[in-house]
Amino acid sequence: MIKPLISLASALALSAPLAAQDAALSSSSAVGQTETPAPSPNEIVAAAAPDDWVQIAPEDLLVMTLAADRDGNARQVVIQLMPPPFSQGWVENIRLLARERWYDNISVNRVQDNYVVQWGDPNYDNPEATGEAKPLPQGLKVMGEEGYYVDTSGKLADGLAGAVQDIFESVTEQRGQWRDGEDTLPRTGYYADLESFYLGWPIGASESEPAVWPVHCYGMVGVGRNYSPDTGSGAELYTVIGHAPRHLDRNIALVGRVIEGIEHLSSLPRGKGDLGFYADFEADKRTPIVSVRVAGDLAPSEQPRFEYLSTEGESFARYAEARANRRDAFFIHPAGGADICNIPVPVRRVVSE
Amino acid sequence: MIKPLISLASALALSAPLAAQDAALSSSSAVGQTETPAPSPNEIVAAAAPDDWVQIAPEDLLVMTLAADRDGNARQVVIQLMPPPFSQGWVENIRLLARERWYDNISVNRVQDNYVVQWGDPNYDNPEATGEAKPLPQGLKVMGEEGYYVDTSGKLADGLAGAVQDIFESVTEQRGQWRDGEDTLPRTGYYADLESFYLGWPIGASESEPAVWPVHCYGMVGVGRNYSPDTGSGAELYTVIGHAPRHLDRNIALVGRVIEGIEHLSSLPRGKGDLGFYADFEADKRTPIVSVRVAGDLAPSEQPRFEYLSTEGESFARYAEARANRRDAFFIHPAGGADICNIPVPVRRVVSE
């Protein structure tokens, strides 16, 4: 058996188990090379100190249980909700909808290749709907479009000043750290003046507007909406399963990301209706959602625990630099740059001892 | 029934039927708006003149037939091979392998989420291999790593001069056309000095190296290889099913793209082995490949016909500009830019009359 093909080029998918990827990488590094290859991004992550990892609060985790697949295998998806200062009105709505058990017995209604998987009430805002929409609970906030980003003008006078200042400093400092590769090219954004990470999230920023906002990378979760001025409630959600649709940034609310089990969504059959909705004749392809729970509401023994690699730490800076300038064994021509969605923030499940 | 959610944000997937997308867009434009929205990218494509479309030669199309799915549905994938001056040694190998029927009865062996689907001999270069590898036919070329890109230095003296000159001119001119949006931001590449299109393909270019090369967008097809200096033969192929892994550019040969049926690959169950290979215990998940044929070798009545929107024409320039600056009804904040993989080249099947 020879080496697996394009093995070290493996992307660190949000949902990929780090342990498995690292095992493959370790065996690969046993190949005779004329010189020791540079560590791969995953090797850098594996070597990160325990305190480089930040625990995700159970209040910020949603556990979504899908119906078992055709072979009877359980399917569970874990979503991390977005922290302040972003999208908090929608995030609060989502916790409310979960606690009211509104999401229970809805379904995945849309799977559009290289775009999104969308779930919600199959009878609401669905071109293939055939029944009555499910009533929404009381108490949902109605958010404005200005919530799609954080306007940073004047923020120095209020409580967000620290966070916003941090974001700008984080973006600027990290970009400096990634520039040391000899092949490094200009890193100006296509979609933002600056792009970097803040408290574990990919963020776009504009100094001229000025504003900061979360960006649509693979696995990010957003709030379906109707035409402006509608902004959606959080009852209808989608996740990205293709190339980052960055044109949606600042046009729709991003509320989180899938951190485990995205394969249960991304491998679903594509819908044959318009926009990838399941057409009426294939309504049986809609995957039932059994329940959605805030992890903090579960019994302690049932709460999944996750942590992310601090995007403010030295390990992440080395990881990001290595993603932008691959020098590990498989590569012969480091790219000299990486777009923000090609630097997925490492997230791992914590297994109790 | 209200409007479908995030409807007009729909990406033009390579494999999506244009007719279906346009039907959805037309119904959407009937919504009462205070002013007529700008045409969507798909509406621009639908309005393109017939001579904006370029027929793809049957010699450049591969028809890959997978085994029927569990419900007995046929699955066919169509791949367009890459034209000169790129990767032609591997492309010739692929035609040879198809004509020798070497691909018949191999399988899809690897499905890694947000990365690649890979097919080939399950007993070659597969960490989960259990049997003997299938012998390769005589006559395959052994390509060098310099074939991953076209070194443009000195090319003015040989027969490639015209094509290479065209690529640079195309890149430069198109970038100028896309800059007219009022929100347009700098468009410098993360991965290349310049990025644009040439004869229907996404291309990176560097004036300083100087070189041009095809880029790893969603749906692109490449040649699996082992560690350098191996460059692969074309017997092992992969396609991208996630965010563009641009770090692979110039590190591996790109030979084509999936233009129809990618959902038959992207929706396959993810492998549980290292790097998404199907593990030994799930070897039954490998999808058999029944046959791969060059379309030109089929009887004329069986040859699928496809055409792409000329990337050198005015319609494509308008389409690309609209992708970068969405002003159609759903959008409130045009991005002001788009990375090259977020401007998929429109490809459509030609239905005989």
XYZ file of C-alpha atoms in Angstrom, chain A residues 53-56 260 303-308 348-353:
17
model
C -8.167 25.811 23.612
C -11.288 27.681 24.726
C -14.330 25.838 25.996
C -17.642 26.660 24.317
C -20.137 18.410 14.323
C -24.158 17.736 27.454
C -21.631 17.534 24.622
C -18.492 19.550 25.308
C -16.525 21.327 22.629
C -13.627 23.743 22.490
C -12.082 25.871 19.762
C -12.831 19.604 18.771
C -15.074 17.552 20.990
C -13.897 17.111 24.559
C -14.244 13.529 25.697
C -14.843 13.122 29.410
C -12.249 11.070 31.276
